[in-house]
PDB file of C-alpha atoms in Angstrom:
ATOM      1  CA  HIS A  51      62.868  47.532 -25.613  1.00 55.00           C
ATOM      2  CA  HIS A  52      64.001  47.268 -22.258  1.00 56.00           C
ATOM      3  CA  ASP A  53      64.708  50.818 -19.738  1.00 59.00           C
ATOM      4  CA  PRO A  54      67.773  51.378 -18.964  1.00 57.00           C
ATOM      5  CA  ALA A  55      66.119  53.300 -15.494  1.00 57.00           C
ATOM      6  CA  LEU A  56      65.037  50.010 -14.926  1.00 62.00           C
ATOM      7  CA  LEU A  57      68.556  47.861 -14.770  1.00 74.00           C
ATOM      8  CA  PRO A  58      69.627  49.373 -10.894  1.00 75.00           C
ATOM      9  CA  PHE A  59      66.877  47.861 -10.084  1.00 76.00           C
ATOM     10  CA  ASP A  60      66.475  44.922 -11.870  1.00 79.00           C
ATOM     11  CA  ILE A  61      69.884  43.982 -10.558  1.00 80.00           C
ATOM     12  CA  SER A  62      69.325  44.952  -7.158  1.00 81.00           C
ATOM     13  CA  ASN A  63      66.286  42.856  -7.255  1.00 79.00           C
ATOM     14  CA  LEU A  64      67.855  40.164  -8.684  1.00 83.00           C
ATOM     15  CA  ILE A  65      70.764  41.020  -5.365  1.00 78.00           C
ATOM     16  CA  GLU A  66      68.163  40.024  -3.160  1.00 84.00           C
ATOM     17  CA  THR A  67      66.560  36.911  -4.570  1.00 81.00           C
ATOM     18  CA  TYR A  68      69.785  35.146  -4.029  1.00 78.00           C
ATOM     19  CA  ASP A  69      70.519  36.344  -0.060  1.00 78.00           C
ATOM     20  CA  THR A  70      67.451  34.224   0.297  1.00 78.00           C
ATOM     21  CA  ASP A  71      68.473  31.673  -1.686  1.00 76.00           C
ATOM     22  CA  GLY A  72      71.384  31.712   0.312  1.00 77.00           C
ATOM     23  CA  VAL A  73      73.107  32.530  -2.953  1.00 81.00           C
ATOM     24  CA  PHE A  74      75.851  34.060  -1.936  1.00 87.00           C
ATOM     25  CA  GLU A  75      78.669  33.530  -4.455  1.00 89.00           C
ATOM     26  CA  GLY A  76      75.995  35.132  -7.571  1.00 89.00           C
ATOM     27  CA  SER A  77      75.555  37.273  -5.133  1.00 90.00           C
ATOM     28  CA  LEU A  78      78.201  39.230  -4.245  1.00 94.00           C
ATOM     29  CA  SER A  79      79.419  39.189  -8.462  1.00 92.00           C
ATOM     30  CA  LEU A  80      76.240  40.651  -8.883  1.00 92.00           C
ATOM     31  CA  THR A  81      76.713  44.167  -6.233  1.00 93.00           C
ATOM     32  CA  ARG A  82      80.733  43.976  -7.790  1.00 93.00           C
ATOM     33  CA  LYS A  83      79.199  44.690 -10.914  1.00 92.00           C
ATOM     34  CA  TYR A  84      76.653  46.690 -10.073  1.00 92.00           C
ATOM     35  CA  LEU A  85      79.072  49.306  -8.460  1.00 94.00           C
ATOM     36  CA  GLU A  86      81.229  49.365 -11.477  1.00 92.00           C
ATOM     37  CA  LEU A  87      78.196  50.149 -13.383  1.00 91.00           C
ATOM     38  CA  TYR A  88      76.613  52.271 -10.951  1.00 91.00           C
ATOM     39  CA  PRO A  89      79.519  53.512  -9.019  1.00 91.00           C
ATOM     40  CA  ASN A  90      77.437  57.241  -7.730  1.00 91.00           C
ATOM     41  CA  ALA A  91      73.909  54.667  -6.926  1.00 90.00           C
ATOM     42  CA  GLU A  92      72.489  57.031  -4.434  1.00 90.00           C
ATOM     43  CA  ASP A  93      72.858  53.033  -2.450  1.00 90.00           C
ATOM     44  CA  SER A  94      75.643  52.448  -3.546  1.00 92.00           C
ATOM     45  CA  PHE A  95      77.106  52.965  -0.740  1.00 93.00           C
ATOM     46  CA  ASP A  96      74.007  50.303   1.279  1.00 92.00           C
ATOM     47  CA  LYS A  97      76.544  47.310  -2.346  1.00 94.00           C
ATOM     48  CA  ARG A  98      79.609  48.493  -0.019  1.00 95.00           C
ATOM     49  CA  ILE A  99      78.753  47.137   3.171  1.00 95.00           C
ATOM     50  CA  LYS A 100      76.840  44.398   1.937  1.00 95.00           C
ATOM     51  CA  ILE A 101      80.123  43.000   0.150  1.00 96.00           C
ATOM     52  CA  GLY A 102      82.257  42.368   3.539  1.00 97.00           C
ATOM     53  CA  ILE A 103      78.508  40.951   4.422  1.00 95.00           C
ATOM     54  CA  LEU A 104      78.910  38.671   1.930  1.00 95.00           C
ATOM     55  CA  TYR A 105      82.413  37.566   2.689  1.00 96.00           C
ATOM     56  CA  GLN A 106      81.245  37.169   5.821  1.00 95.00           C
ATOM     57  CA  ARG A 107      78.372  35.054   4.800  1.00 94.00           C
ATOM     58  CA  LEU A 108      80.914  33.395   2.083  1.00 95.00           C
ATOM     59  CA  GLY A 109      83.183  32.070   5.514  1.00 95.00           C
ATOM     60  CA  TYR A 110      86.193  35.497   3.918  1.00 96.00           C
ATOM     61  CA  TYR A 111      86.155  36.590   7.784  1.00 97.00           C
ATOM     62  CA  ASP A 112      89.472  38.258   7.258  1.00 97.00           C
ATOM     63  CA  GLN A 113      88.359  39.569   3.775  1.00 97.00           C
ATOM     64  CA  SER A 114      85.354  40.250   5.307  1.00 97.00           C
ATOM     65  CA  VAL A 115      87.036  42.330   7.778  1.00 98.00           C
ATOM     66  CA  LEU A 116      89.511  44.349   6.023  1.00 97.00           C
ATOM     67  CA  HIS A 117      87.073  45.724   3.354  1.00 97.00           C
ATOM     68  CA  LEU A 118      84.375  47.121   6.025  1.00 97.00           C
ATOM     69  CA  GLN A 119      86.704  48.507   8.351  1.00 96.00           C
ATOM     70  CA  ALA A 120      87.577  50.528   5.125  1.00 96.00           C
ATOM     71  CA  LEU A 121      84.614  51.740   5.264  1.00 96.00           C
ATOM     72  CA  LEU A 122      83.894  53.473   8.791  1.00 95.00           C
ATOM     73  CA  ASP A 123      85.553  56.480   7.739  1.00 90.00           C
ATOM     74  CA  GLU A 124      83.222  57.475   5.323  1.00 90.00           C
ATOM     75  CA  ALA A 125      79.719  56.925   6.948  1.00 90.00           C
ATOM     76  CA  GLY A 126      78.258  58.496   9.273  1.00 85.00           C
ATOM     77  CA  SER A 127      77.635  57.338  12.753  1.00 81.00           C
ATOM     78  CA  ASP A 128      74.201  55.091  12.873  1.00 84.00           C
ATOM     79  CA  LEU A 129      76.196  53.082   9.421  1.00 89.00           C
ATOM     80  CA  GLU A 130      79.034  52.931  11.408  1.00 92.00           C
ATOM     81  CA  GLY A 131      77.652  51.336  13.789  1.00 93.00           C
ATOM     82  CA  GLU A 132      75.922  49.160  11.819  1.00 93.00           C
ATOM     83  CA  ILE A 133      79.331  48.223  10.092  1.00 96.00           C
ATOM     84  CA  ARG A 134      80.668  47.285  13.250  1.00 96.00           C
ATOM     85  CA  TYR A 135      79.011  44.950  14.309  1.00 96.00           C
ATOM     86  CA  TYR A 136      78.902  43.157  11.294  1.00 96.00           C
ATOM     87  CA  ILE A 137      83.328  43.231  11.795  1.00 98.00           C
ATOM     88  CA  GLY A 138      82.669  42.497  15.368  1.00 97.00           C
ATOM     89  CA  GLU A 139      80.775  39.248  13.801  1.00 97.00           C
ATOM     90  CA  SER A 140      82.859  38.256  11.018  1.00 97.00           C
ATOM     91  CA  ASN A 141      85.857  37.999  13.983  1.00 98.00           C
ATOM     92  CA  TYR A 142      83.457  36.476  16.099  1.00 97.00           C
ATOM     93  CA  TYR A 143      83.038  33.822  13.538  1.00 97.00           C
ATOM     94  CA  LYS A 144      86.297  33.374  12.783  1.00 96.00           C
ATOM     95  CA  GLY A 145      86.905  33.153  16.746  1.00 97.00           C
ATOM     96  CA  ASP A 146      88.737  36.490  17.895  1.00 97.00           C
ATOM     97  CA  TYR A 147      85.736  35.749  20.490  1.00 98.00           C
ATOM     98  CA  GLN A 148      87.988  39.454  22.986  1.00 97.00           C
ATOM     99  CA  GLN A 149      88.079  40.922  19.814  1.00 98.00           C
ATOM    100  CA  ALA A 150      84.877  40.595  18.193  1.00 98.00           C
ATOM    101  CA  ILE A 151      83.195  42.291  21.836  1.00 98.00           C
ATOM    102  CA  LEU A 152      85.480  45.537  21.198  1.00 97.00           C
ATOM    103  CA  ASP A 153      83.822  45.636  17.771  1.00 97.00           C
ATOM    104  CA  PHE A 154      80.402  45.228  19.820  1.00 97.00           C
ATOM    105  CA  LEU A 155      81.261  47.332  22.482  1.00 96.00           C
ATOM    106  CA  LYS A 156      81.536  50.395  20.661  1.00 95.00           C
ATOM    107  CA  VAL A 157      77.879  50.244  18.316  1.00 95.00           C
ATOM    108  CA  PRO A 158      75.352  50.766  21.308  1.00 92.00           C
ATOM    109  CA  TYR A 159      77.520  54.966  21.552  1.00 91.00           C
ATOM    110  CA  LEU A 160      77.516  55.326  17.282  1.00 91.00           C
ATOM    111  CA  VAL A 161      73.585  53.865  17.531  1.00 88.00           C
ATOM    112  CA  THR A 162      71.843  57.480  17.307  1.00 82.00           C
ATOM    113  CA  LYS A 163      68.461  56.675  15.546  1.00 77.00           C
ATOM    114  CA  LYS A 164      66.723  53.562  15.381  1.00 73.00           C
ATOM    115  CA  GLY A 165      66.181  51.584  12.745  1.00 75.00           C
ATOM    116  CA  LYS A 166      64.694  48.583  10.851  1.00 79.00           C
ATOM    117  CA  ILE A 167      67.327  46.605  12.692  1.00 86.00           C
ATOM    118  CA  ASP A 168      68.133  47.140  16.982  1.00 90.00           C
ATOM    119  CA  TRP A 169      71.901  47.250  16.344  1.00 92.00           C
ATOM    120  CA  THR A 170      72.274  47.544  20.162  1.00 93.00           C
ATOM    121  CA  ALA A 171      70.318  44.864  21.567  1.00 93.00           C
ATOM    122  CA  ASN A 172      71.447  42.401  18.552  1.00 94.00           C
ATOM    123  CA  SER A 173      75.107  43.776  19.596  1.00 96.00           C
ATOM    124  CA  LEU A 174      75.563  43.908  23.666  1.00 96.00           C
ATOM    125  CA  TYR A 175      73.474  40.555  23.083  1.00 96.00           C
ATOM    126  CA  MET A 176      76.827  39.102  20.785  1.00 96.00           C
ATOM    127  CA  SER A 177      79.417  40.080  23.178  1.00 97.00           C
ATOM    128  CA  GLY A 178      77.323  37.954  25.107  1.00 97.00           C
ATOM    129  CA  GLN A 179      77.138  34.798  23.533  1.00 96.00           C
ATOM    130  CA  SER A 180      81.339  35.819  22.681  1.00 97.00           C
ATOM    131  CA  TYR A 181      82.028  36.262  26.990  1.00 97.00           C
ATOM    132  CA  GLU A 182      80.548  32.774  26.985  1.00 96.00           C
ATOM    133  CA  LYS A 183      82.815  31.396  24.382  1.00 96.00           C
ATOM    134  CA  MET A 184      85.740  32.001  25.899  1.00 97.00           C
ATOM    135  CA  GLY A 185      84.194  30.603  29.428  1.00 95.00           C
ATOM    136  CA  ARG A 186      82.943  33.946  30.868  1.00 95.00           C
ATOM    137  CA  SER A 187      80.080  33.587  31.938  1.00 94.00           C
ATOM    138  CA  ASP A 188      79.560  36.718  34.984  1.00 94.00           C
ATOM    139  CA  GLN A 189      80.609  39.029  32.151  1.00 96.00           C
ATOM    140  CA  ALA A 190      78.051  37.615  29.356  1.00 96.00           C
ATOM    141  CA  LEU A 191      75.063  37.849  31.995  1.00 96.00           C
ATOM    142  CA  THR A 192      76.316  41.647  32.630  1.00 97.00           C
ATOM    143  CA  MET A 193      75.208  42.241  29.043  1.00 97.00           C
ATOM    144  CA  TYR A 194      72.709  39.703  28.702  1.00 97.00           C
ATOM    145  CA  LYS A 195      71.936  42.597  31.855  1.00 97.00           C
ATOM    146  CA  GLN A 196      71.771  45.346  30.400  1.00 96.00           C
ATOM    147  CA  ILE A 197      69.350  44.470  27.536  1.00 96.00           C
ATOM    148  CA  VAL A 198      66.818  43.775  30.102  1.00 97.00           C
ATOM    149  CA  GLU A 199      67.299  47.238  31.820  1.00 96.00           C
ATOM    150  CA  ARG A 200      68.692  49.446  29.354  1.00 93.00           C
ATOM    151  CA  PRO A 201      64.993  52.173  27.547  1.00 91.00           C
ATOM    152  CA  GLY A 202      64.339  51.430  24.105  1.00 89.00           C
ATOM    153  CA  ILE A 203      65.012  48.307  23.881  1.00 91.00           C
ATOM    154  CA  ASP A 204      61.890  46.191  22.451  1.00 91.00           C
ATOM    155  CA  GLU A 205      60.656  43.554  24.511  1.00 93.00           C
ATOM    156  CA  THR A 206      60.745  40.786  22.419  1.00 92.00           C
ATOM    157  CA  PHE A 207      64.899  41.455  23.040  1.00 93.00           C
ATOM    158  CA  LYS A 208      64.380  41.669  26.800  1.00 95.00           C
ATOM    159  CA  ALA A 209      62.239  38.665  26.819  1.00 95.00           C
ATOM    160  CA  ALA A 210      65.192  36.422  24.511  1.00 94.00           C
ATOM    161  CA  ALA A 211      68.070  38.411  27.148  1.00 95.00           C
ATOM    162  CA  ARG A 212      65.744  37.121  30.115  1.00 96.00           C
ATOM    163  CA  LYS A 213      66.240  33.339  28.041  1.00 95.00           C
ATOM    164  CA  GLU A 214      69.445  33.289  28.504  1.00 95.00           C
ATOM    165  CA  ILE A 215      70.234  34.676  32.250  1.00 97.00           C
ATOM    166  CA  VAL A 216      68.169  31.919  33.134  1.00 96.00           C
ATOM    167  CA  ARG A 217      70.259  29.393  31.087  1.00 94.00           C
ATOM    168  CA  VAL A 218      73.601  31.134  31.823  1.00 95.00           C
ATOM    169  CA  ASN A 219      72.641  30.921  36.000  1.00 95.00           C
ATOM    170  CA  ALA A 220      71.448  27.074  35.684  1.00 93.00           C
ATOM    171  CA  ILE A 221      75.181  26.519  33.970  1.00 88.00           C
ATOM    172  CA  LEU A 222      76.647  28.650  37.497  1.00 88.00           C
ATOM    173  CA  LYS A 223      74.843  26.872  39.261  1.00 90.00           C
ATOM    174  CA  LYS A 224      76.390  23.365  37.929  1.00 87.00           C
ATOM    175  CA  ASN A 225      80.359  25.211  38.082  1.00 80.00           C
ATOM    176  CA  PRO A 226      80.275  27.233  40.685  1.00 70.00           C
ATOM    177  CA  LYS A 227      83.507  29.411  40.269  1.00 61.00           C
TER     178      LYS A 227
END
C-alpha cells in the first residue's frame, strides 16, 4: 500500500535521478506531470523554473527564454536573479551574446543573499565568456577582474578568474589591437 503523501516526494526524487543521468526528456515530462498533480505544492515555483532549465538542456533555447521570462513577475528578487541567469545562459547557447550579457549583468543587482550557488560570480564569468565570443577581450578582462575584486565571492571563483585573466592577456599580447 502506497502512502499518497509520499508521492510528490517520490516524483521529485525520480526527477532528480533523471537529471543526474541526463535523461532530460523524462525529467521534463515528469516535472510537467508533477505540476499538473500538485499545482499548489510549495516547490511548484521551483519546478516551473526547472522546466525552463530543462528546455535549455534539451536545446530549446527560445522556448526556455520565453518560459523563464514569464516567471519573472512572480519571482522575488533572489529568484529573479537565478531566473535571469538561466535566461542569459539560454541566450548565450543560442549565440545571442549581446542579449546574454544584458541578462547576466542584471543578476548582481538582484541577488541579495548568498545561496548554494553564487549567481553573481557565475554571471560575471559568463559575461566574460560572452564578450570573448564577440571578440571583445578587453571587456572580458573587465568582467574577470570584477570577480577578483568583488568582496564576498568565494576564493575558488577568484582563482578561476585569475586564470582567465592570464589566458586572455596572453591572447591580447599575441594579437595586439
